[in-house]
Amino acid sequence: MADIIPADTAATMASETEAQLRLVMDTLPGLIAYVDHDLRYRFANARHSEWFGRPRSDFAGHTVLEVLGEELFSFTRPYLERALAGEKVIYEHTYSYRPDFVRDVQVTYLPDRDSGTEVKGVVIVLEDITARRQAERAQSESERQLSLLVEASGRLLASPDSAEVFQNILDLAKEFIDADAYSVWRRSADGVYWHIATKSGLSDNYSGSLLDPGGTSGKLPRVPLAFEDVEKAPFADLRREAYQAEGIQSLITVPLQIGSELQGTLVFYYRARHRFTELETRVASALGNLASAALGTAEIYAREKELRRTAEAEERKAQFLARAGEVLSSSLNYEQTLAAVVDLAVPAFADWASVDIFGADNELRRVSLKHVDPARIAMGEEFRRRYPPDERDAGTQVMRTGKSILVPEITDEMVIQGARDPEHLRMIRELGLKSIILVPLRANERTFGLLTFVTAESDRRYSETDLVFAEDLGRRAATAVDNARLFTESREAQEALRHSNEELQSANEDLNQFAYSASHDLQEPLRILSIYSQLLHRKYEGQLDEKAREYLDFIVEGAKRMEMLLRDLLAFIQAVNIAPGEAPLVDMSDVVERAIANLRSAIQENQAEISYSGLPKVRIQETHLIQLFQNLIGNAIKYRGKEKPVIYIGAVRNASTWEIRVKDNGIGIAPEYRSQIFGLFKRLHNRDQYPGTGIGLAICQKIIERYGGRIWVESAGGSGSTFCFTLPA
Ligand code: ADP
């Protein structure tokens, strides 16, 4: 190409090209230089004076040693020598050109061989890679930090206790971000109230709670918010004084959230103005995410623990109820029963448990008070003795209304309000009551007592479910007590009945004894009366006038009747006194025959016809059965109609009895008298019409009843009667 261009033109062109080349090289962002074989700069572009902070004249014609200085030169020299030996050398290094001008560079040395093999010099190209390096470094530092954070997160997640989680978050934050102070804030469920869960580097005065009635916090973006100037923070108005008191200038706040719910914040404070690097923001954000995860886990854990606790408590209560059920049904002494329930309640359900019963004197009487510590019981009793329940007392209210009371939290204000005097106040405080349930004991619409459950030392608090439980217990206890009362009452009634039966029996025995001896002993004087009146009649008949004879007849008649009465009465008493027990088996037909034989004269007189068939064998004393038939057949003849008496005796077999029927064709009995005639001395006719004492059927009834049977009469009235009785088959 040079051959066809004239020499002077070529020279002009060459100088122009060189000028253009210089311009290009001076505007390059990096350094370009040419160093000769003696390591002396032949050329250095304009950036050299900028980087080194020296005039351009300091480079061309000066040695590399002079330009770089001893330290840099000794580092660079081996590379330069390799280039002078003909090798293309590329390396990266960070050069500190000036104290405040450090550059990451990629250095390239190109050997200048011209056309031959000998190296005449080296072209030096330095590319500024500071920005790239910095980005890479930031990246790797942040990666390193984050991976460290992930490693550390194990610690955070390992202790799922929510109480510890906040402290752990804070500890971790301190490790990764170097701030002057730290805090973890928690937000209440309604979002209105914030308080510090834990803090570090802040004075004790640093206000630990914050109201956010406007709910501003809920609207904050869920990303870390860094404020170089705290005055710019959206909550500055709320916190200004606190920041000033602590000398806080800058802060970064990181949201802690579970799901999408903002649960709290992690805050880093700086007492000097702090410009937040991207790395810090990234690490803070990662910390926030990690802490949120830990919080979530802690919450799940806490919920699980709570569920388990509830389940255990339920289990305990169920066991308690089952035991209470046993106890309640095991004893019929109700005070004992209630005391046993109270015993069981402590400590499964309460620290203190008591039962009171409303006495007849309208006073609540304490039946039982239970606590695990006897010393405390003594204290409780002393308290009760000194301050018996008055109108204002919760127990009195429950008694009045019949409604239970639950106080989940007994506050000191309540205690102060309820105290009657300073000593009362002191004693209540000493008892340390935390929570109370009072349940009425009700039966038949009446409140008769009170169950009280109190927590103290256990620090437990009663809930609505506990109330439901206590009410259930109260109902069971009341039912048990009512059962016990019914039992006692019925036992008392039985006792009274037994007692009056005994009295009746002994009165009966006395009466029997009296009647027996009376009828027996009366027979003797009666016989004398009878004999002497007959003697009188026989011997002095002629000397007596009409009137005297009539009187004498009355006497004889009266004596006969008396004799008859006494005989029947004696028979009745004997029937009453038939001793229960095994009787021999007798053939009823034989018995009827005997009765007929005894009644022979009456039968002949009245021309009575008596027949029977199908009569069974029964277990009865023969004399009793003879007497029975004699009475019934005798009556059938005595109360005959105009026709001659026809009597038939038959038997019917029922399930477990024999029913015997004695049928006559006599005068019959009107329906209204049918039950009366079995009463003692009950007669439907006067003596002139039909003689008799009114004792015969009463004897029959007594005999039949003694052998477990029944006697009654069937009659159509005017057309005969049928006397029926049963005996066990
Ligand atoms: P009494 O000594 O009077 O016969 P009972 O106790 O044997 O006493 O009978 C009570 C009453 O029952 C009799 O007075 C009579 O009026 C009535 N009576 C008993 N048996 C018969 C009968 N077979 N027919 C009608 N009336 C009878």
PDB file of C-alpha atoms in Angstrom, residues 526 529-530 533-534 536-537 544 546-563 687-688:
ATOM      1  CA  LEU A 526    -122.086 -68.165 132.428  1.00  0.00           C
ATOM      2  CA  LEU A 529    -125.903 -68.674 135.515  1.00  0.00           C
ATOM      3  CA  SER A 530    -127.329 -71.082 133.002  1.00  0.00           C
ATOM      4  CA  SER A 533    -131.582 -70.480 136.147  1.00  0.00           C
ATOM      5  CA  GLN A 534    -132.569 -73.904 134.786  1.00  0.00           C
ATOM      6  CA  LEU A 536    -134.831 -72.374 139.376  1.00  0.00           C
ATOM      7  CA  HIS A 537    -137.090 -73.039 136.439  1.00  0.00           C
ATOM      8  CA  LEU A 544    -143.543 -68.581 140.068  1.00  0.00           C
ATOM      9  CA  GLU A 546    -146.421 -65.552 134.865  1.00  0.00           C
ATOM     10  CA  LYS A 547    -144.160 -62.471 135.034  1.00  0.00           C
ATOM     11  CA  ALA A 548    -141.425 -64.289 137.010  1.00  0.00           C
ATOM     12  CA  ARG A 549    -141.431 -67.182 134.487  1.00  0.00           C
ATOM     13  CA  GLU A 550    -141.087 -64.706 131.636  1.00  0.00           C
ATOM     14  CA  TYR A 551    -138.096 -63.056 133.333  1.00  0.00           C
ATOM     15  CA  LEU A 552    -136.551 -66.410 133.970  1.00  0.00           C
ATOM     16  CA  ASP A 553    -136.891 -67.275 130.276  1.00  0.00           C
ATOM     17  CA  PHE A 554    -135.101 -64.067 129.384  1.00  0.00           C
ATOM     18  CA  ILE A 555    -132.260 -65.023 131.677  1.00  0.00           C
ATOM     19  CA  VAL A 556    -131.967 -68.516 130.202  1.00  0.00           C
ATOM     20  CA  GLU A 557    -132.174 -67.123 126.680  1.00  0.00           C
ATOM     21  CA  GLY A 558    -129.581 -64.439 127.410  1.00  0.00           C
ATOM     22  CA  ALA A 559    -127.250 -66.968 128.942  1.00  0.00           C
ATOM     23  CA  LYS A 560    -127.547 -69.194 125.836  1.00  0.00           C
ATOM     24  CA  ARG A 561    -126.844 -66.305 123.541  1.00  0.00           C
ATOM     25  CA  MET A 562    -123.942 -65.234 125.612  1.00  0.00           C
ATOM     26  CA  GLU A 563    -122.611 -68.755 125.480  1.00  0.00           C
ATOM     27  CA  ARG A 687    -132.071 -62.133 116.118  1.00  0.00           C
ATOM     28  CA  ASP A 688    -135.808 -62.778 115.949  1.00  0.00           C
TER      29      ASP A 688
END
